[in-house]
mmCIF file of C-alpha atoms in Angstrom:
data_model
loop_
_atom_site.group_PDB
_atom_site.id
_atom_site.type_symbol
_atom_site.label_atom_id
_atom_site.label_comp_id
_atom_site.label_asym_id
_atom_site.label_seq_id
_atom_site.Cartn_x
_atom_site.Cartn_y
_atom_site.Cartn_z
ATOM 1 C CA UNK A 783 14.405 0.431 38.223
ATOM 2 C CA UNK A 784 11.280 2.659 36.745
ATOM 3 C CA UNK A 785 12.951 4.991 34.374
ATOM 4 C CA UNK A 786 12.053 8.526 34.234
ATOM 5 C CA UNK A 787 10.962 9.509 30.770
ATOM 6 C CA UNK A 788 10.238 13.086 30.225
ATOM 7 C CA UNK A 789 6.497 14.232 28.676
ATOM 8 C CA UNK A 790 4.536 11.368 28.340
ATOM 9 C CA UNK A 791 5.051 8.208 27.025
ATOM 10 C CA UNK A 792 3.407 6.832 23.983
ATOM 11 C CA UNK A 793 -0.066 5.941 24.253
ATOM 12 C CA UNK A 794 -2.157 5.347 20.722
ATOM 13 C CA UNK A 795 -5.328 5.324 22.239
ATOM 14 C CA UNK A 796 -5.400 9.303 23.517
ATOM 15 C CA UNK A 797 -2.900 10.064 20.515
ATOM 16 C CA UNK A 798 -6.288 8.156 18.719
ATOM 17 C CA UNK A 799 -8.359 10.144 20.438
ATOM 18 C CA UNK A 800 -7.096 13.508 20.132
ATOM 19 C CA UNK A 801 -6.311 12.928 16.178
ATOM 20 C CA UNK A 802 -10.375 11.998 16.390
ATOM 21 C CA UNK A 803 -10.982 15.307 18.005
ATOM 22 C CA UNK A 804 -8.898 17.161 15.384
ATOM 23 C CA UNK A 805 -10.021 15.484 12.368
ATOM 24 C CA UNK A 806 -13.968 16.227 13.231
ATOM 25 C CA UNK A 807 -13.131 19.935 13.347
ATOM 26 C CA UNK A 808 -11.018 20.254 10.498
ATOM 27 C CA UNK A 809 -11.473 17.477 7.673
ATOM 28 C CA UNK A 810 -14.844 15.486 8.049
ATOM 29 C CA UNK A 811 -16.511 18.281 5.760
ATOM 30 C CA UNK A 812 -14.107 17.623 3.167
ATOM 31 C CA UNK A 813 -14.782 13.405 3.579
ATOM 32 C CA UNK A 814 -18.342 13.156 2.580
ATOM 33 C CA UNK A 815 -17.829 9.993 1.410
ATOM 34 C CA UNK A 816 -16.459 8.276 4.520
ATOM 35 C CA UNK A 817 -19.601 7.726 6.580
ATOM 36 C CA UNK A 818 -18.561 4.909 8.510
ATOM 37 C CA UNK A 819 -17.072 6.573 11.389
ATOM 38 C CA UNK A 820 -13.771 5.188 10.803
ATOM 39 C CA UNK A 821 -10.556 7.066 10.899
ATOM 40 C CA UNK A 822 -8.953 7.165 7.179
ATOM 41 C CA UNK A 823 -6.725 5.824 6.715
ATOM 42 C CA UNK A 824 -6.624 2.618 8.798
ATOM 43 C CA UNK A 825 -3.114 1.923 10.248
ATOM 44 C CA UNK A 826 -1.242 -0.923 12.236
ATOM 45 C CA UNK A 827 2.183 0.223 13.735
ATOM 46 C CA UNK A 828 4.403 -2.843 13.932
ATOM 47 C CA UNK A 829 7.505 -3.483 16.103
ATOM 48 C CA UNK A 830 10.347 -5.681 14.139
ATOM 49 C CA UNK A 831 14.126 -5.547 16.047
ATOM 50 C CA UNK A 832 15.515 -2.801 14.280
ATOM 51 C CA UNK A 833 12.501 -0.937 12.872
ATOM 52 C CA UNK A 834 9.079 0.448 13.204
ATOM 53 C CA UNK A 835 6.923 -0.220 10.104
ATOM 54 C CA UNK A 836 3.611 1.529 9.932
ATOM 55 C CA UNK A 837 1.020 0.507 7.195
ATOM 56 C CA UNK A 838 -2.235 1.582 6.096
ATOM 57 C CA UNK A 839 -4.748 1.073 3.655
ATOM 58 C CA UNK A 840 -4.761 3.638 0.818
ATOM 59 C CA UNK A 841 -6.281 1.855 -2.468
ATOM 60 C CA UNK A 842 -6.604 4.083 -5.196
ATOM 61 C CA UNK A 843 -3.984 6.694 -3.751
ATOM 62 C CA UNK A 844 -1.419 7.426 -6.487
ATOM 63 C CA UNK A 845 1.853 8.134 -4.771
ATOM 64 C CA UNK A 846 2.392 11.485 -6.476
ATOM 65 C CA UNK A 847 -1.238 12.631 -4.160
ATOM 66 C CA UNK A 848 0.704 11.279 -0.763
ATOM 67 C CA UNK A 849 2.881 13.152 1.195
ATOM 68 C CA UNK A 850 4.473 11.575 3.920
ATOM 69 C CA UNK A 851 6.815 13.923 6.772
ATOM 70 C CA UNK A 852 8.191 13.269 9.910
ATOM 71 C CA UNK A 853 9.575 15.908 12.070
ATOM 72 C CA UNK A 854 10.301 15.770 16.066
ATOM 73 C CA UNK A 855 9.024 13.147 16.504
ATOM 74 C CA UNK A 856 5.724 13.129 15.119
ATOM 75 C CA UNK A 857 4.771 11.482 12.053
ATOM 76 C CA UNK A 858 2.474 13.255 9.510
ATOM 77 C CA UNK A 859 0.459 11.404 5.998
ATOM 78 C CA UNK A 860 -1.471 13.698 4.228
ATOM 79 C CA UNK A 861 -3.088 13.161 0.945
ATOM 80 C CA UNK A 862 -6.145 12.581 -1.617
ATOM 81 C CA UNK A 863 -7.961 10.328 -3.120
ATOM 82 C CA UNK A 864 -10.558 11.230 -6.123
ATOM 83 C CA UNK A 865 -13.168 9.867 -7.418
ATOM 84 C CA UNK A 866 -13.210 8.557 -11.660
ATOM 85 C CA UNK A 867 -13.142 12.013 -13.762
ATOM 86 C CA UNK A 868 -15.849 13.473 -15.321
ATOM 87 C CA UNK A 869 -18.593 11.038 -13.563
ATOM 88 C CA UNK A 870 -22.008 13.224 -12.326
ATOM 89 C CA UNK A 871 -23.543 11.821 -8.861
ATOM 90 C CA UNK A 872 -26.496 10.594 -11.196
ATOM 91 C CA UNK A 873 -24.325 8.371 -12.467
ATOM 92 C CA UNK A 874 -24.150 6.625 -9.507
ATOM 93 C CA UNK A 875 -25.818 3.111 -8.847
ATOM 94 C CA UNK A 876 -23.766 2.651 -5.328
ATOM 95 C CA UNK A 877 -21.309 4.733 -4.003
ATOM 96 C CA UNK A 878 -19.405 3.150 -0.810
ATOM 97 C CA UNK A 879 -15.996 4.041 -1.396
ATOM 98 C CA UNK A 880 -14.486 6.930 0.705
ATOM 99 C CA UNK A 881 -13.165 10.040 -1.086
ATOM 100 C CA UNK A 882 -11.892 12.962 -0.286
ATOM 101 C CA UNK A 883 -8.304 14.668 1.289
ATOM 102 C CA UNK A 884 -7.059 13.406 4.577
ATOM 103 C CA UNK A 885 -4.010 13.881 7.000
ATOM 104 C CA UNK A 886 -3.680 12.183 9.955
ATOM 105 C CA UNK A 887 -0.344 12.435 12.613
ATOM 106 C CA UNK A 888 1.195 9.958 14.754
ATOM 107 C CA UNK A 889 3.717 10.887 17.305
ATOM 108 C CA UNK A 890 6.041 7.921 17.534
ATOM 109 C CA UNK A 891 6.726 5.757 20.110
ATOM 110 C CA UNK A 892 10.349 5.446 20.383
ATOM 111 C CA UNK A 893 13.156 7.496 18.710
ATOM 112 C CA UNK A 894 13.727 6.807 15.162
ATOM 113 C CA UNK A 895 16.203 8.046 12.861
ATOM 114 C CA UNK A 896 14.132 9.958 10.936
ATOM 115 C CA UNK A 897 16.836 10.761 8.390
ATOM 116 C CA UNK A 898 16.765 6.941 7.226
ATOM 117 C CA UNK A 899 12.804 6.925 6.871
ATOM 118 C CA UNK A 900 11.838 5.293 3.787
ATOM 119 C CA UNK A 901 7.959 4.823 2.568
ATOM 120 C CA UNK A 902 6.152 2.597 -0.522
ATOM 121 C CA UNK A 903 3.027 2.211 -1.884
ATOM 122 C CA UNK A 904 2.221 -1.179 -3.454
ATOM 123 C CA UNK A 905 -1.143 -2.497 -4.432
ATOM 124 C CA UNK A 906 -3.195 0.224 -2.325
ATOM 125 C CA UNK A 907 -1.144 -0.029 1.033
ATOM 126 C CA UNK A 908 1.148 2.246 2.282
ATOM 127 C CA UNK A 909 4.330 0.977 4.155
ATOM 128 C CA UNK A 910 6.663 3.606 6.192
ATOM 129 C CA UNK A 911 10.246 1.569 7.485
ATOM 130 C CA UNK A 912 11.168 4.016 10.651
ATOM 131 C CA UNK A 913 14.717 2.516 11.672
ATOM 132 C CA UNK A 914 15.124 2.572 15.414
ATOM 133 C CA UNK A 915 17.635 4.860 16.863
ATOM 134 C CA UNK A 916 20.757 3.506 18.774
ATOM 135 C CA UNK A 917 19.785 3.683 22.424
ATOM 136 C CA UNK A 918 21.606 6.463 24.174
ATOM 137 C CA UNK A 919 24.688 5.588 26.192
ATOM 138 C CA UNK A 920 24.145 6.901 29.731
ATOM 139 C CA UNK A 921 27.267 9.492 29.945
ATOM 140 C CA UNK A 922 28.846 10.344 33.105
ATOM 141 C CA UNK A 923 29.216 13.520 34.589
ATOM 142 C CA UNK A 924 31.829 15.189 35.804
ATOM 143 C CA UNK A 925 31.121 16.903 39.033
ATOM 144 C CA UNK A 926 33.046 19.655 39.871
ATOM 145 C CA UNK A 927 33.953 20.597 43.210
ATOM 146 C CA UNK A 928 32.657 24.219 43.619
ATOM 147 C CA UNK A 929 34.881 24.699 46.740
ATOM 148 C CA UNK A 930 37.987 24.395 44.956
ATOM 149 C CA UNK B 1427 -33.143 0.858 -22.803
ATOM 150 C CA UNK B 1428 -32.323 1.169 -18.945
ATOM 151 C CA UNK B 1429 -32.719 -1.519 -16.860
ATOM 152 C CA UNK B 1430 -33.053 -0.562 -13.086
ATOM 153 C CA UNK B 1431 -30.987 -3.511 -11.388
ATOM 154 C CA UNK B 1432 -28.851 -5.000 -13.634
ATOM 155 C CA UNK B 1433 -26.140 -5.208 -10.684
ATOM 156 C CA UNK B 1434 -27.712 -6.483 -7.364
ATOM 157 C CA UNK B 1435 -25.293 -6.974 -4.924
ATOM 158 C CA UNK B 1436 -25.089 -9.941 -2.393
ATOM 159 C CA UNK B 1437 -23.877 -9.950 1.113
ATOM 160 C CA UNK B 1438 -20.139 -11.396 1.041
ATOM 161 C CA UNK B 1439 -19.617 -13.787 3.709
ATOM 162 C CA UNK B 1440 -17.980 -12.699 6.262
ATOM 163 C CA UNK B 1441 -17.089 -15.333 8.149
ATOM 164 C CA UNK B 1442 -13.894 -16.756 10.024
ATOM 165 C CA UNK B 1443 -12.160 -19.185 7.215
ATOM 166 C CA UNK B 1444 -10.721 -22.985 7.749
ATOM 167 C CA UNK B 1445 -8.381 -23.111 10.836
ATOM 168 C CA UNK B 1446 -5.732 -24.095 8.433
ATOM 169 C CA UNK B 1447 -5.593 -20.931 6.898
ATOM 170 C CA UNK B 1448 -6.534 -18.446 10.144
ATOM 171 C CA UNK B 1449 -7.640 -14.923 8.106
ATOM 172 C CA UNK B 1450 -10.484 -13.591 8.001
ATOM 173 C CA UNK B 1451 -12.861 -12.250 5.033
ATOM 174 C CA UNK B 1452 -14.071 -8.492 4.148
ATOM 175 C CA UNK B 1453 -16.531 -7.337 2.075
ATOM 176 C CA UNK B 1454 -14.877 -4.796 0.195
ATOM 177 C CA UNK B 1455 -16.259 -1.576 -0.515
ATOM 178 C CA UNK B 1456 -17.843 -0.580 -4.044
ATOM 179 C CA UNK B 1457 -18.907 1.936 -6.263
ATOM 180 C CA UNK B 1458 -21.128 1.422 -9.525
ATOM 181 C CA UNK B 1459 -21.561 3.643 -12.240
ATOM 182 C CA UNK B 1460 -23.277 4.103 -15.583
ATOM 183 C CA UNK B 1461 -21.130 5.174 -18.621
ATOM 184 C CA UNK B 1462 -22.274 5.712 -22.457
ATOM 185 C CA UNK B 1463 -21.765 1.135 -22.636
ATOM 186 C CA UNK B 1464 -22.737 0.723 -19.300
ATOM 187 C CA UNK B 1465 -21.918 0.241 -15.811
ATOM 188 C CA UNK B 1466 -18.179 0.503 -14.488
ATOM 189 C CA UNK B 1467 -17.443 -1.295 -10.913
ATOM 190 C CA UNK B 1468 -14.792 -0.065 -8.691
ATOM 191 C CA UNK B 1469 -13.937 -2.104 -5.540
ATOM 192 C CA UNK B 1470 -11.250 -1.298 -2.876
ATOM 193 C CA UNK B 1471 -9.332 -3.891 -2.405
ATOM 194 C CA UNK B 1472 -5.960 -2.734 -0.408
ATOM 195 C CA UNK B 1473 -3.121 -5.124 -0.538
ATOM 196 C CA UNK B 1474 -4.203 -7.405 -3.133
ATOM 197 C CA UNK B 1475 -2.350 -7.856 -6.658
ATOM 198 C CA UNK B 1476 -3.015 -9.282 -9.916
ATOM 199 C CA UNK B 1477 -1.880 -12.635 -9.273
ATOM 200 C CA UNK B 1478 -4.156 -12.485 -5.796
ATOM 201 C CA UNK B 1479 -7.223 -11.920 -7.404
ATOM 202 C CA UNK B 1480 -9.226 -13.874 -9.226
ATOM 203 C CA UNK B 1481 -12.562 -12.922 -11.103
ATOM 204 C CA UNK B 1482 -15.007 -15.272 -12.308
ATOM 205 C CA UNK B 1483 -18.483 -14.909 -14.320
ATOM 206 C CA UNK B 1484 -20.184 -18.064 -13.586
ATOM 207 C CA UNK B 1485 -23.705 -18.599 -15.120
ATOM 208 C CA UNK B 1486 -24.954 -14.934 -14.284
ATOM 209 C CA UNK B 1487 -22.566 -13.982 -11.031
ATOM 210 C CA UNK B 1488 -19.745 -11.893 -10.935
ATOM 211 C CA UNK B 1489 -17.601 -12.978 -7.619
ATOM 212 C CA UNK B 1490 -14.534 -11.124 -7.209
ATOM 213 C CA UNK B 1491 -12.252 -12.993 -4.393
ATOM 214 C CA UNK B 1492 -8.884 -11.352 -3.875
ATOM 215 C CA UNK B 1493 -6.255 -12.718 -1.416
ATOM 216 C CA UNK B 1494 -4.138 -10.673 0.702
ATOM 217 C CA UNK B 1495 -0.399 -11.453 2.325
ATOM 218 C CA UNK B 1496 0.236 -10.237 6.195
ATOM 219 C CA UNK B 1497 2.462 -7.409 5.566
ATOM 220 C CA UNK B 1498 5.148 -8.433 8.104
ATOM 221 C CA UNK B 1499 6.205 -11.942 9.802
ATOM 222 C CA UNK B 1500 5.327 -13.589 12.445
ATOM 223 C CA UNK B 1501 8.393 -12.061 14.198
ATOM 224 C CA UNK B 1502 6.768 -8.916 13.587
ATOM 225 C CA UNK B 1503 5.012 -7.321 17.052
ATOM 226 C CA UNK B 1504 1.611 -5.922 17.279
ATOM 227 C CA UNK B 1505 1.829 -2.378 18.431
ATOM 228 C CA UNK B 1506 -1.317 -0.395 17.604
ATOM 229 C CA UNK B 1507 -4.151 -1.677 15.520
ATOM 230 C CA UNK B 1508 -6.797 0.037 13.668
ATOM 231 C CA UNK B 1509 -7.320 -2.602 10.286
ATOM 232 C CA UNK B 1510 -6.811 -6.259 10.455
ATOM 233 C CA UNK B 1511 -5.634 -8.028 7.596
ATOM 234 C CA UNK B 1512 -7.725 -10.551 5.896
ATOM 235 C CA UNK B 1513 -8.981 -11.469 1.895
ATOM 236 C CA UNK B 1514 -11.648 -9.502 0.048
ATOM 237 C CA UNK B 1515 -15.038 -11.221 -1.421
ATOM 238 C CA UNK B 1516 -17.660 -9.944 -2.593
ATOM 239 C CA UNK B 1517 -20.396 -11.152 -5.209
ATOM 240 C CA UNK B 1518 -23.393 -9.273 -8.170
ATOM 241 C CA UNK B 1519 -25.921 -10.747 -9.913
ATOM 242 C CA UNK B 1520 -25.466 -9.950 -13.710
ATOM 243 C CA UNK B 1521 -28.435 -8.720 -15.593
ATOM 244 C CA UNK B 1522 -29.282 -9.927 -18.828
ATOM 245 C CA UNK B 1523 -28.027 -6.169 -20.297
ATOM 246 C CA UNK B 1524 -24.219 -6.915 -19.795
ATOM 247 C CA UNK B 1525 -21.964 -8.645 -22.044
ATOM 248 C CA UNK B 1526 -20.679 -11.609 -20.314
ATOM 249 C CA UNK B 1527 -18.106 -11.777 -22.933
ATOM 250 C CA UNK B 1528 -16.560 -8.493 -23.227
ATOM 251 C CA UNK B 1529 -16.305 -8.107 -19.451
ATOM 252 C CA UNK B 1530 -12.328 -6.443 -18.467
ATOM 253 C CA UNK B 1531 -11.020 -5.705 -15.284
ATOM 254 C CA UNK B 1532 -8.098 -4.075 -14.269
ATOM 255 C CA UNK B 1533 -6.015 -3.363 -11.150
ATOM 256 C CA UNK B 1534 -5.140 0.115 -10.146
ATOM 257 C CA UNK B 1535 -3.140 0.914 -7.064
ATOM 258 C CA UNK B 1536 -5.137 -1.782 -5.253
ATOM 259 C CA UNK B 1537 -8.354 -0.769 -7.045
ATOM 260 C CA UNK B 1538 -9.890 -2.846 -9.008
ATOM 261 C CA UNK B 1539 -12.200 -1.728 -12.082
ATOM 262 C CA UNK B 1540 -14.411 -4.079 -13.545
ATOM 263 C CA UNK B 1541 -16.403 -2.591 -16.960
ATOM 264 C CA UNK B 1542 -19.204 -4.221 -17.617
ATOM 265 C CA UNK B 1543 -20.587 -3.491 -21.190
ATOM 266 C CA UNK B 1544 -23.993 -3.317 -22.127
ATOM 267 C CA UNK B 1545 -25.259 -6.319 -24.716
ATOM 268 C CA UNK B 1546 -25.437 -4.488 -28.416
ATOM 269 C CA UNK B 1547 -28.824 -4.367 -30.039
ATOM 270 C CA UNK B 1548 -28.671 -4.939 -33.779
ATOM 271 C CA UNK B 1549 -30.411 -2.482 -35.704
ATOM 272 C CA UNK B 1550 -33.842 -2.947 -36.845
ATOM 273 C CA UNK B 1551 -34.014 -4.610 -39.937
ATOM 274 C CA UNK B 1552 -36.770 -4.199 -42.139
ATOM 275 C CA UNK B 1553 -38.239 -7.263 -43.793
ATOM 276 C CA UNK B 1554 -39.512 -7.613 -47.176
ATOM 277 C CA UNK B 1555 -42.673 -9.517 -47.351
ATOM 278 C CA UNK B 1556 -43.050 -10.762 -50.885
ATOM 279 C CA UNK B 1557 -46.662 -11.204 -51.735
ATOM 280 C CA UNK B 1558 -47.139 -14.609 -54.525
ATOM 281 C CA UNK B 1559 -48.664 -13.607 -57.364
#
């Protein structure tokens, strides 16, 4: 039985997309250094039985420049990453890390209890543990007899 | 006193490894910079800790190889992808200018910093030239 789901379902690809869209308007100026076309930061949503765990890539973010929200649904990561104080561009031999601020929002697949969301940083990677959210019970409902 | 190369940077393979060991190898990004003692390396290398990394001057290369754990089991499943997960390599050529000996490195936040100081020159030191007689 197909089960009717309001609004659309998840799909990363146009969520991709559209969070593609936004960032060109709004953040590339303020990303110089990422000139590879890539989204920042890279991130792999995983499915375990009674979690979602989404990680990215963030070396050299300090946790105190991250700022992780969640809020109907939608997942939000915003934060900066800086180049070494006090260094001019002469200085420069090769410069091919990525700099700059960033934010990037996910809307998530599946409720979560996003009260009991809990995020770490270790070694450059970001890990966000979004439990999964008891399945509704289907309730009954009382029909009332209007001719009564 | 400035040498224009003294950090040449070769190609990391990036190549499929053994079939025993199915992960795959990046080439991390770097930057390189000059200080006052010389040249500071920076290289992003996201998941990898101290006791993943190694570092090793041989002869006059500088090959950083740092190993990185999947995040989550096998039991885990695959729902959107935008990085795979895979070990970090990536090797210089040394110039004559650095101090193989007082190379450090440290790792910050999954960045590691490699300073690479610049040989000392003694001083010039004036010799007396006795004349016989």
């Amino acid at each position: 039985m197909a089960v009717f789901r309001w609004g659309q379902p998840w799909d990363p690809f146009r969520d991709l997309e559209r969070e593609v869209d936004r960032l060109l308007a709004s953040v590339s100026l303020s990303m110089q250094g990422l000139r590879f076309g890539r989204q920042f930061p890279p991130v792999n949503l995983y499915a375990l039985d009674n979690e979602l765990l989404l990680t990215a890539e963030l070396p050299g973010v300090r946790p105190e420049d991250l700022e992780v929200t969640v809020a109907d649904g939608v997942l939000t990561i915003k934060g900066k990453r800086l180049g070494p104080e006090g260094v001019p561009d002469e200085r420069y031999r090769r410069q091919e890390r990525a700099r700059g601020t960033w934010q990037r929002s996910f809307s998530l697949p599946e409720r979560v209890e996003e009260d009991r969301l809990s995020a770490e940083m270790a070694n450059g990677i970001l890990t966000i543990r979004l439990p999964r959210a008891p399945t509704p019970q289907p309730r009954q409902i009382k029909v009332a007899d209007g001719n009564a | 006193m400035t040498d224009e190369q003294p950090l040449a940077a070769m190609p990391g393979p990036a190549a499929e490894a053994s079939k025993a060991e199915p992960q795959i190898v990046f080439t991390p990004p770097i930057d390189i910079f000059e200080t006052e003692d010389g040249l500071v390396l920076l290289a992003d290398l996201p998941g990898v800790s101290a006791d993943t990394l190694e570092l090793q001057v041989q002869d006059n290369k500088l090959t950083l190889f740092g190993k990185v754990r999947p995040p989550v089991g096998d039991d885990a499943r695959l729902l959107h992808q935008e990085y795979r997960v895979g070990h970090f390599l990536r090797s210089f050529i040394l110039s004559d200018e650095v101090d193989h000996e007082r190379i450090t490195a440290k790792l910050n936040h999954g960045v590691l910093e490699v300073t690479l100081p610049r040989v000392k020159r003694s001083e010039p030191r004036r010799i007396h030239v006795s004349s016989p007689g």
